[in-house]
mmCIF file of C-alpha atoms and ligand atoms in Angstrom:
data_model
loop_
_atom_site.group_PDB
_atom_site.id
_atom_site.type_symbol
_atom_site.label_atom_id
_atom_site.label_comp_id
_atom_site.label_asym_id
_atom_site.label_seq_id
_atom_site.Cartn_x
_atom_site.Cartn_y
_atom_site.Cartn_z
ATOM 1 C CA UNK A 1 -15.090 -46.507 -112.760
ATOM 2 C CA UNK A 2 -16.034 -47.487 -109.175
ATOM 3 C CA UNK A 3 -15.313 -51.677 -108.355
ATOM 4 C CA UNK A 4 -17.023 -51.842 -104.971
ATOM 5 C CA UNK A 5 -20.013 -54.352 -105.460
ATOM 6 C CA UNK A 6 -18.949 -54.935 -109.044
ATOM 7 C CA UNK A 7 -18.385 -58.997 -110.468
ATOM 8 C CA UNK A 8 -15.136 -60.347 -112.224
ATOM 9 C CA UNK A 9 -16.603 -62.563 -114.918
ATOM 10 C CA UNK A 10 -15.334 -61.713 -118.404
ATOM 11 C CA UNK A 11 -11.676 -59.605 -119.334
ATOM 12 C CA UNK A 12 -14.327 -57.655 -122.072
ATOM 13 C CA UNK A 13 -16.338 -56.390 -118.928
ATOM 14 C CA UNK A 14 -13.200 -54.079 -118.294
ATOM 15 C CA UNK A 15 -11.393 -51.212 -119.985
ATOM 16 C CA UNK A 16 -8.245 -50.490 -119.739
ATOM 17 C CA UNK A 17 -8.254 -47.813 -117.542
ATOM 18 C CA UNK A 18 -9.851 -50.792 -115.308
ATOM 19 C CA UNK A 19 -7.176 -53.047 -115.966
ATOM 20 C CA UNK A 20 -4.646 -50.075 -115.159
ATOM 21 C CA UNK A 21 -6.322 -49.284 -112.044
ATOM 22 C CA UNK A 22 -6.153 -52.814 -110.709
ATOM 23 C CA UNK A 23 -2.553 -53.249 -111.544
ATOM 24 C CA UNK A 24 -1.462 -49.946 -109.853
ATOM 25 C CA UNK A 25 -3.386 -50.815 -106.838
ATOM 26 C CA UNK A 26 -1.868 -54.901 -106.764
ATOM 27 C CA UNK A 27 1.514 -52.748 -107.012
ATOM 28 C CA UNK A 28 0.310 -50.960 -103.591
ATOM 29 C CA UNK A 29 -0.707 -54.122 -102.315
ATOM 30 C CA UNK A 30 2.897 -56.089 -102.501
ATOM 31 C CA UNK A 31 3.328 -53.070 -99.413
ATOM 32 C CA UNK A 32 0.493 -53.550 -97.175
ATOM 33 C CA UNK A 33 1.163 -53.949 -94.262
ATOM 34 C CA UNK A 34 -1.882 -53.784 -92.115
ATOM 35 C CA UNK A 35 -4.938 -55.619 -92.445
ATOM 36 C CA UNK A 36 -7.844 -53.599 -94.651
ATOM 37 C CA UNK A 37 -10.506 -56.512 -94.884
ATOM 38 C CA UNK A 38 -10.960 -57.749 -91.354
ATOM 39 C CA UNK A 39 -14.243 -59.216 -90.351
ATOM 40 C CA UNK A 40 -14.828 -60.051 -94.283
ATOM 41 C CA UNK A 41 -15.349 -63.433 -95.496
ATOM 42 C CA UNK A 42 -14.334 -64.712 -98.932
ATOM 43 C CA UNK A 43 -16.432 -67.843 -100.382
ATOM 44 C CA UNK A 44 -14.192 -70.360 -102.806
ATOM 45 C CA UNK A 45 -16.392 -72.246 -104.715
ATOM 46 C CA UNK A 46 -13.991 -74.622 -107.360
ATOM 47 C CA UNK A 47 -15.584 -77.581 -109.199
ATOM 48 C CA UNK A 48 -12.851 -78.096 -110.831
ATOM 49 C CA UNK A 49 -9.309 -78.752 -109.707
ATOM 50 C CA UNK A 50 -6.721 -75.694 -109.055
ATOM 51 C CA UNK A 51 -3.581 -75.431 -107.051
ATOM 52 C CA UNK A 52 -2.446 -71.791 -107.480
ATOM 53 C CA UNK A 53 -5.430 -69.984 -108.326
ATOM 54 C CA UNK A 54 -7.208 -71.530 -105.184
ATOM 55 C CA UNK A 55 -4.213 -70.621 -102.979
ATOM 56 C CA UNK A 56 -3.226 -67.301 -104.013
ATOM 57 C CA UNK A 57 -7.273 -66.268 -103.101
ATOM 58 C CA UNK A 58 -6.500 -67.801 -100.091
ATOM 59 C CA UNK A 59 -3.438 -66.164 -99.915
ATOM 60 C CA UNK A 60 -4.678 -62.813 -100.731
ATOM 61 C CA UNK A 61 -7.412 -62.833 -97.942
ATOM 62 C CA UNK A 62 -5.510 -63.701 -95.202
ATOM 63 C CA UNK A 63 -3.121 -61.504 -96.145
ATOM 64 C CA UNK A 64 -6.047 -58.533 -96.145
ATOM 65 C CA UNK A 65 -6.870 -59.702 -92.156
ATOM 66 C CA UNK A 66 -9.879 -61.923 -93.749
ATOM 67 C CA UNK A 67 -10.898 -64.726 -93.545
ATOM 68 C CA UNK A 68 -11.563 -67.845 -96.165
ATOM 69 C CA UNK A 69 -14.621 -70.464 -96.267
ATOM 70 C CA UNK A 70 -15.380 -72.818 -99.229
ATOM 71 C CA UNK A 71 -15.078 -75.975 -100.910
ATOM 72 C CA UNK A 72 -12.571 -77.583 -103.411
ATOM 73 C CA UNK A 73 -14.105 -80.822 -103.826
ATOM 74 C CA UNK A 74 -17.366 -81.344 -104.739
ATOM 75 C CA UNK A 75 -17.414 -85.084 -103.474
ATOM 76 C CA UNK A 76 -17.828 -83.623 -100.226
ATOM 77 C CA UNK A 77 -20.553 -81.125 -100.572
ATOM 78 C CA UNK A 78 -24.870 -81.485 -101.402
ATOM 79 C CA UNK A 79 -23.179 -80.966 -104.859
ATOM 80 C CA UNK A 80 -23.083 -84.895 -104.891
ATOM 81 C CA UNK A 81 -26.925 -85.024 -103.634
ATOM 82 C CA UNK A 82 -27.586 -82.902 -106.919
ATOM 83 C CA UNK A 83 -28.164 -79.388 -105.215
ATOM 84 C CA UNK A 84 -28.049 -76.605 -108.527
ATOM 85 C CA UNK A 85 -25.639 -74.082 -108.237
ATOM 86 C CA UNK A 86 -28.127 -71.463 -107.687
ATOM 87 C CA UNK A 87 -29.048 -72.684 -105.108
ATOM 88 C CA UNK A 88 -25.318 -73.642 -103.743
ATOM 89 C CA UNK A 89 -24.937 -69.452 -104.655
ATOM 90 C CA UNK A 90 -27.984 -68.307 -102.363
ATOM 91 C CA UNK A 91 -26.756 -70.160 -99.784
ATOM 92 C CA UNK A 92 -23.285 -69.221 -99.905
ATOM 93 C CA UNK A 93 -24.414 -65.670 -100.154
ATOM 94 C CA UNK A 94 -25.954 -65.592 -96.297
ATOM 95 C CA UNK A 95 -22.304 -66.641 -95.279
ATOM 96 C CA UNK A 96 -19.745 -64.493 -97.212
ATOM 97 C CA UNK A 97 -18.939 -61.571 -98.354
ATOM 98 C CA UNK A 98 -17.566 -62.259 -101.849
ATOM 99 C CA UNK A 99 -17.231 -65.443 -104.177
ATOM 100 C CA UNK A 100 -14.390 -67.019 -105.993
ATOM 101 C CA UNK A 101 -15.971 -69.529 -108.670
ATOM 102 C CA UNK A 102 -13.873 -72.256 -110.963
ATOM 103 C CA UNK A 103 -16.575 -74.442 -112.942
ATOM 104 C CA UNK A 104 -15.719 -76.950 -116.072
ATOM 105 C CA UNK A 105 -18.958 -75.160 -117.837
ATOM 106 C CA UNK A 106 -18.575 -72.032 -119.826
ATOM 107 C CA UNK A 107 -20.900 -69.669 -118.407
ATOM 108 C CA UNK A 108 -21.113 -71.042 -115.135
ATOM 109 C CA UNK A 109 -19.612 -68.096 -113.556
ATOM 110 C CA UNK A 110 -21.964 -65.320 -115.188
ATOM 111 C CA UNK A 111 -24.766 -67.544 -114.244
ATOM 112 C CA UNK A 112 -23.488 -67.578 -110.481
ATOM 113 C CA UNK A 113 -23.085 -63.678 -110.964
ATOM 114 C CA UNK A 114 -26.992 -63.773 -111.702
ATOM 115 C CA UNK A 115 -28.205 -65.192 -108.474
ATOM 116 C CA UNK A 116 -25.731 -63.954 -106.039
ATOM 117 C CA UNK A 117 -26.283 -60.226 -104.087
ATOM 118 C CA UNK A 118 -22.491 -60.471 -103.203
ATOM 119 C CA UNK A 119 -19.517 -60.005 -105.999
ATOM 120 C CA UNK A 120 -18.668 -63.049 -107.953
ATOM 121 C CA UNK A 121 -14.920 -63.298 -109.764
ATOM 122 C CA UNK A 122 -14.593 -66.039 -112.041
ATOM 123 C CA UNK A 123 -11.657 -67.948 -111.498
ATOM 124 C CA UNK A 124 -12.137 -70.174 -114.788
ATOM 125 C CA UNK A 125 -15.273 -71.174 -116.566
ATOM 126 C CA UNK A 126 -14.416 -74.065 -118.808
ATOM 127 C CA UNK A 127 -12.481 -73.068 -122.176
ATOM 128 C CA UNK A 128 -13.949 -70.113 -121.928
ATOM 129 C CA UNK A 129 -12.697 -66.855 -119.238
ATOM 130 C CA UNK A 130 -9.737 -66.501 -116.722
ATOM 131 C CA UNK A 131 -9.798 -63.241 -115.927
ATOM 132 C CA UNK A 132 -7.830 -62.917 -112.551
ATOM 133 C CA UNK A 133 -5.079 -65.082 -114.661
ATOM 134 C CA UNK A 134 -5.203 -62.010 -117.076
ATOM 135 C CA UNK A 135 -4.499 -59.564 -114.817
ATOM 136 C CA UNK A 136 -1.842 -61.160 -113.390
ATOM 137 C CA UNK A 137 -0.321 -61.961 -116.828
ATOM 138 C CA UNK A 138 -0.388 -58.403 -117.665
ATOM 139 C CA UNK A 139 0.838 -57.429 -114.192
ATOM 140 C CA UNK A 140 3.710 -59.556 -114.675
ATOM 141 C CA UNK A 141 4.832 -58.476 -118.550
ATOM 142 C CA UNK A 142 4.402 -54.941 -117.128
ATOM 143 C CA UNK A 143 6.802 -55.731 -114.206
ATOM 144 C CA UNK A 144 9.225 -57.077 -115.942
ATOM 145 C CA UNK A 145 9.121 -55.437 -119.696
ATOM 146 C CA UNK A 146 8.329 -52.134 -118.107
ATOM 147 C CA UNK A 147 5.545 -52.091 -120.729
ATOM 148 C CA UNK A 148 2.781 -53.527 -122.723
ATOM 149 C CA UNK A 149 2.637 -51.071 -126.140
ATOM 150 C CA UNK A 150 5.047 -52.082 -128.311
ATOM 151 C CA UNK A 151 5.815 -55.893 -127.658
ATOM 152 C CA UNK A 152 5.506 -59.335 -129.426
ATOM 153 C CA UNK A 153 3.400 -61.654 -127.850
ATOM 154 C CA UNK A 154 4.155 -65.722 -128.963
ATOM 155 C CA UNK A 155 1.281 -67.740 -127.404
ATOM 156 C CA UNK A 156 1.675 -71.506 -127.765
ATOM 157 C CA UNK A 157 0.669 -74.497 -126.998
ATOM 158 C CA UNK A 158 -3.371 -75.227 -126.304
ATOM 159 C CA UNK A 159 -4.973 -72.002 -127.946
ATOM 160 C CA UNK A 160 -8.255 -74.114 -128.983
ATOM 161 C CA UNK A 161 -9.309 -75.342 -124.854
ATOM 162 C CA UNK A 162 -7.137 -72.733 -123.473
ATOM 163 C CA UNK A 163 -8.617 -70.017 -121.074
ATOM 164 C CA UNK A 164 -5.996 -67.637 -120.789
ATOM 165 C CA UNK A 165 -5.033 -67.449 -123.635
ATOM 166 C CA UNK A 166 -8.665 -66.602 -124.755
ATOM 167 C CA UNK A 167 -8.595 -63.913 -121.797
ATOM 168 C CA UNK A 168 -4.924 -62.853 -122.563
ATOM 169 C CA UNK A 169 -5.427 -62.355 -126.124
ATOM 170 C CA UNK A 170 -9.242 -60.202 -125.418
ATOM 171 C CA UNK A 171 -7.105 -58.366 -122.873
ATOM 172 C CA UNK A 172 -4.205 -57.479 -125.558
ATOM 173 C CA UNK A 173 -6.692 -55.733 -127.581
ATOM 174 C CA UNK A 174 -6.739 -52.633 -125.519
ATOM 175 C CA UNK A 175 -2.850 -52.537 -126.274
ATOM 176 C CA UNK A 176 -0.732 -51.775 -129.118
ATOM 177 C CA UNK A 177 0.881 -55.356 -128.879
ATOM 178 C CA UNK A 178 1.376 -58.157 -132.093
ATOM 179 C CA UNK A 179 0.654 -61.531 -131.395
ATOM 180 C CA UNK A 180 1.571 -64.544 -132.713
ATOM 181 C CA UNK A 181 -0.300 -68.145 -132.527
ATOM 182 C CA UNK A 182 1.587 -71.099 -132.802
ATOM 183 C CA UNK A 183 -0.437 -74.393 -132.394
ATOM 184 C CA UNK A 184 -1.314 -77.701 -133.839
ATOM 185 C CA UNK A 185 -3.666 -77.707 -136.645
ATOM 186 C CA UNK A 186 -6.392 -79.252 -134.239
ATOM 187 C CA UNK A 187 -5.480 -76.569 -131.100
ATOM 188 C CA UNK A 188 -5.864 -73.462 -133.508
ATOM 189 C CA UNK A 189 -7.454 -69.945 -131.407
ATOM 190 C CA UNK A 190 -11.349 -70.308 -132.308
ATOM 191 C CA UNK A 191 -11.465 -68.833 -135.355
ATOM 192 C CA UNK A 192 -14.519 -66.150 -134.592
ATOM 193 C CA UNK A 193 -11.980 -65.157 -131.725
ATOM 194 C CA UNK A 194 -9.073 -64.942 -134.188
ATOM 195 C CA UNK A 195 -11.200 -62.531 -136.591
ATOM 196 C CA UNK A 196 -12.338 -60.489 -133.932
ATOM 197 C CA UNK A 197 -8.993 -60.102 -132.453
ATOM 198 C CA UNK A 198 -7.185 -59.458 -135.748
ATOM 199 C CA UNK A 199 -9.773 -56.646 -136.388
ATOM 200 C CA UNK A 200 -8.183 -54.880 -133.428
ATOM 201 C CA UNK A 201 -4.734 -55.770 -133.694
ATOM 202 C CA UNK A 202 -1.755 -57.582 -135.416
ATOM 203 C CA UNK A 203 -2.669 -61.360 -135.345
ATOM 204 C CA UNK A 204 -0.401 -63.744 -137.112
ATOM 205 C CA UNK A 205 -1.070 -67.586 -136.777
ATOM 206 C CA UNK A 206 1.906 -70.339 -137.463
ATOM 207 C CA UNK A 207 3.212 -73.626 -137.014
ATOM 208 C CA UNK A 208 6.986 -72.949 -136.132
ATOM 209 C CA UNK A 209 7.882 -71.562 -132.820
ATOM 210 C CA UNK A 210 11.632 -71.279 -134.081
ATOM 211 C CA UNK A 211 10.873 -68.884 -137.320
ATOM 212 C CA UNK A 212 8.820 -66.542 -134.665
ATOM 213 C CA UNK A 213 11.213 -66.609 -131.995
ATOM 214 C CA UNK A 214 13.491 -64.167 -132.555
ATOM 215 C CA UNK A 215 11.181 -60.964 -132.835
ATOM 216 C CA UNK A 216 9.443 -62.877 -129.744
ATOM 217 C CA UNK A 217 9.326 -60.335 -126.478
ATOM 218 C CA UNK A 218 6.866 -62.172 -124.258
ATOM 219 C CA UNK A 219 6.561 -66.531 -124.511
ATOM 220 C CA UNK A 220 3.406 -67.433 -123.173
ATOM 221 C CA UNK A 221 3.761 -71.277 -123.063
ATOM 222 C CA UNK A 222 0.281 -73.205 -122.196
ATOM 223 C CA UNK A 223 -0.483 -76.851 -121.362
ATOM 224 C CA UNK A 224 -2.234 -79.208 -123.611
ATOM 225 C CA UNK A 225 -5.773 -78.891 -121.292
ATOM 226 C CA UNK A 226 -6.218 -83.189 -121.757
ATOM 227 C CA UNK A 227 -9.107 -83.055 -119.556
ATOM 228 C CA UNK A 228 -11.262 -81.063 -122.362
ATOM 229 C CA UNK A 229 -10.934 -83.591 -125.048
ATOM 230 C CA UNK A 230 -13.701 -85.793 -125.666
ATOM 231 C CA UNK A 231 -11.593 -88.422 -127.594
ATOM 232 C CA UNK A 232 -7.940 -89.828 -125.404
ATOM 233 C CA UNK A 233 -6.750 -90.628 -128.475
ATOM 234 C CA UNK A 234 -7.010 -87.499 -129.974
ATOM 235 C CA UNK A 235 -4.918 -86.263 -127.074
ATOM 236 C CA UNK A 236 -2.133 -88.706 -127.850
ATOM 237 C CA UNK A 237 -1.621 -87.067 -131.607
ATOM 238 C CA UNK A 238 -1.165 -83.707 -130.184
ATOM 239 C CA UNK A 239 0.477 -84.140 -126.482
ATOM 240 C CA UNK A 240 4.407 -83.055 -126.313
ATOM 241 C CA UNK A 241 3.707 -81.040 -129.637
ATOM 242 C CA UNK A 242 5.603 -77.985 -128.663
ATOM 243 C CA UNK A 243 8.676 -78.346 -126.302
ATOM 244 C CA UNK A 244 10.942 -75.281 -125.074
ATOM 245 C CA UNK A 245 14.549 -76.540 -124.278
ATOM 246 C CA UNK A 246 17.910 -74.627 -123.881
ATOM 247 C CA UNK A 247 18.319 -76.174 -127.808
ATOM 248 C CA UNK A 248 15.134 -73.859 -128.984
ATOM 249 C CA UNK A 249 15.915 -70.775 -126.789
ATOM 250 C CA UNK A 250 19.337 -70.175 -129.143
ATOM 251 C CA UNK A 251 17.113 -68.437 -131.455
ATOM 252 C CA UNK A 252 15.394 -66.232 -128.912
ATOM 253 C CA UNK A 253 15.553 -62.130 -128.823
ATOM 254 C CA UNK A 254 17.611 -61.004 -126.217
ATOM 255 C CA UNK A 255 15.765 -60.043 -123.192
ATOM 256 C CA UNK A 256 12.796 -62.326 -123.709
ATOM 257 C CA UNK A 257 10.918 -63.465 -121.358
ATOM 258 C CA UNK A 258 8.934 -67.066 -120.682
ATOM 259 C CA UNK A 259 5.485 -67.167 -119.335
ATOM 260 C CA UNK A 260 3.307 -70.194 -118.235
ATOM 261 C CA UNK A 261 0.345 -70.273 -116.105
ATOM 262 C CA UNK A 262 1.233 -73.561 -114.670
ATOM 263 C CA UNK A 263 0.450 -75.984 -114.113
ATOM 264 C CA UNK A 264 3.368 -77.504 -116.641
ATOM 265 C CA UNK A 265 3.615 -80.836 -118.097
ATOM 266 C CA UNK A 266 6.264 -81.302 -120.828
ATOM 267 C CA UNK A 267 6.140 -77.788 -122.701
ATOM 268 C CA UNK A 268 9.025 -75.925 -121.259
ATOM 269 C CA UNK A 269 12.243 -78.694 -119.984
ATOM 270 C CA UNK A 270 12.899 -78.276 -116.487
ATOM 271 C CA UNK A 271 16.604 -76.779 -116.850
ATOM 272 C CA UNK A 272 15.056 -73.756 -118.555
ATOM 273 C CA UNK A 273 14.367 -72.523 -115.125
ATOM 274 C CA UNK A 274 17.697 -70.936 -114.210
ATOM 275 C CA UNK A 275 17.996 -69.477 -117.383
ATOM 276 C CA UNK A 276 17.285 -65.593 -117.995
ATOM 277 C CA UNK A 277 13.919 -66.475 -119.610
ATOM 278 C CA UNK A 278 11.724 -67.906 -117.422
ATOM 279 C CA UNK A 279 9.443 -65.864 -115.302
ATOM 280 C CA UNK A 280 6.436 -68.170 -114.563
ATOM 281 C CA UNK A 281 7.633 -68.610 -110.974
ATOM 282 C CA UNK A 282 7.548 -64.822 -110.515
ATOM 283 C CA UNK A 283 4.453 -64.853 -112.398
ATOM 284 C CA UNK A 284 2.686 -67.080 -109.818
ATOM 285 C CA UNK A 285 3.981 -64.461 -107.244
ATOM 286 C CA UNK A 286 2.196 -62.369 -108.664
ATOM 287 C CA UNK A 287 -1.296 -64.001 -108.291
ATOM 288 C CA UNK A 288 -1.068 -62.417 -104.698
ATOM 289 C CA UNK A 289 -0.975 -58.993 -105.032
ATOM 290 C CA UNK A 290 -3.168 -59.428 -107.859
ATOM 291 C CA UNK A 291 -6.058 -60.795 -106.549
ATOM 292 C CA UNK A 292 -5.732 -58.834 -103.114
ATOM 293 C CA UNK A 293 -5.645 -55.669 -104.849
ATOM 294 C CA UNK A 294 -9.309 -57.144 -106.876
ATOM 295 C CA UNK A 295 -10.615 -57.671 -103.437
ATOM 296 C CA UNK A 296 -9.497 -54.901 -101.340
ATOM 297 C CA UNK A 297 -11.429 -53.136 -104.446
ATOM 298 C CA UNK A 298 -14.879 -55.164 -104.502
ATOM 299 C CA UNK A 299 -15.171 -55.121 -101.450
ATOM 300 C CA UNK A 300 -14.376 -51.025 -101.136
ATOM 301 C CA UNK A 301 -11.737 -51.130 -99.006
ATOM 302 C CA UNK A 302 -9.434 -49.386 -101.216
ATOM 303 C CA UNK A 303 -10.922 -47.006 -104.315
HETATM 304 C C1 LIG B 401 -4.765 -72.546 -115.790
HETATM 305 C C2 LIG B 401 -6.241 -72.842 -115.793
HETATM 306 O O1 LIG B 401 -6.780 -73.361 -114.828
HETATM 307 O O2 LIG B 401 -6.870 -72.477 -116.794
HETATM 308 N N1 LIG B 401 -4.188 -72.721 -114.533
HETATM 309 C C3 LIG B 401 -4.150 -71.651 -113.690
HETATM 310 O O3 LIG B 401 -5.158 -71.153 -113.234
HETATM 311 N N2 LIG B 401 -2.949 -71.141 -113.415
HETATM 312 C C4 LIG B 401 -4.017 -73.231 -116.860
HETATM 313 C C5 LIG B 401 -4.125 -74.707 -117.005
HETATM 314 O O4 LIG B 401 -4.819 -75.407 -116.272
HETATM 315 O O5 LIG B 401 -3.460 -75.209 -117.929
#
């Protein structure tokens, strides 16, 4: 198995006796409670905006005793004076220790991963990968379902442009789980993804998040990503397609529970958030422990 030295770019690059290591050692890591990374230095490197994943990083290295360089805005780096990223990744490898990369371009993360000695996670690559996001999904459905095998996964919303879900559903595939797609005609899961998926396991794709909802274990809501779409008004036909209100959740399975990776914009009505569902709060949470435990393992403080 052995993480030390090893990158974070694609869900497929792990097994899940990977994923199941990482999630017993984030468990360990919600205990620390003395520093295990001091002296190390963890590079963020986002092109692209991000509020949580950014922070928890953050979070998750300061909580290790390390500490955190980087840069979140590209206006304010040779980025603007038209400097590659290779060569943005050679440089930043003479300073850190380890690299946390968010690009808009698919790819962009394996291709840092090429030039860089140090360990590169991908925190996003376009449509494509969210790995960390992953784990942290599955961390959180484990926490709080006790299991993965066995359960009904809904995903909704933005399955065409949408990274975790692309990562959440590759991710599934190592588990005896169903899912179920429900999205606009135009927001459908890639279809090559779909077929490879399905040959795994139980894929179903619909319209209606109602008929689904009550043999639904795990809701795993997702924005409409309006900064991927080439056309605005293409965005308009689609936007506010799926809603989750205290209306909908009548017809939901006892003990469900409601996922988002946030950010939200309309999908799930605010007063669904003192209900019994929602857990996307927690599941933020959980992008601590998460990502400290993927650290304290790169960077072989922990085994
Ligand atoms: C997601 C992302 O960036 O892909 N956000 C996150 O990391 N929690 C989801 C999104 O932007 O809709």
């Amino acid at each position: 198995m052995g993480f030390k030295g090893r990158d974070i770019i694609s869900i497929r690059d792990l097994s899940r006796a990977d994923i199941e290591h990482i999630l017993k050692v984030a468990s360990r890591m919600e205990k620390l409670k003395r520093p295990i990374l001091p002296q190390k230095i963890l590079a963020l490197i986002f092109y692209e905006p991000s509020t949580r994943t950014k922070l928890s990083f953050e979070t998750a290295m300061l909580r290790l005793g390390g500490k955190v360089i980087g840069f979140a805005d590209v206006k304010s780096t040779s980025v603007k004076k038209g400097e590659t990223l290779a060569d943005t990744i050679r440089v930043l490898d003479g300073y850190a220790d380890v690299a946390v990369m968010r690009s808009q371009e698919d790819g962009a993360a394996r291709l840092a991963a090429h030039f860089a000695k140090m360990p590169v996670i991908n925190a996003g690559d376009g449509s494509n990968q969210h790995p960390t996001q992953t784990l942290l999904d599955l961390y959180t459905i484990k926490k709080e379902k006790k299991k993965i095998d066995g359960l009904t996964i809904t995903m909704v919303g933005d399955l065409k442009y949408g990274r975790t879900v692309h990562s959440l559903s590759e991710a599934l595939t190592k588990y005896k789980v169903r899912i179920n797609y429900i999205a606009p005609e135009m927001l459908r899961m890639p279809k090559s993804l779909v077929r490879e998926i399905g040959e795994k396991i139980e894929v179903h794709e619909h319209t209606d998040l109602e008929k689904v909802l009550p043999e639904t274990d795990v809701l795993y809501m997702t924005r409409i990503q309006k900064e991927r779409f080439s056309d605005p008004q293409e965005y308009d036909r689609v936007k506010g397609a799926y809603k989750v209100d205290l209306d909908v959740l009548k017809g939901a399975k006892k003990g469900m529970i409601i996922m988002h990776p946030l950010p939200r914009v309309d999908e799930i009505s605010p007063d669904v958030d003192s209900t019994e569902f929602a857990r996307y709060f927690e599941q933020s949470d959980n992008g601590v422990p998460v990502r400290m435990a993927l650290l304290a393992l790169l960077l072989g403080a922990v085994k």
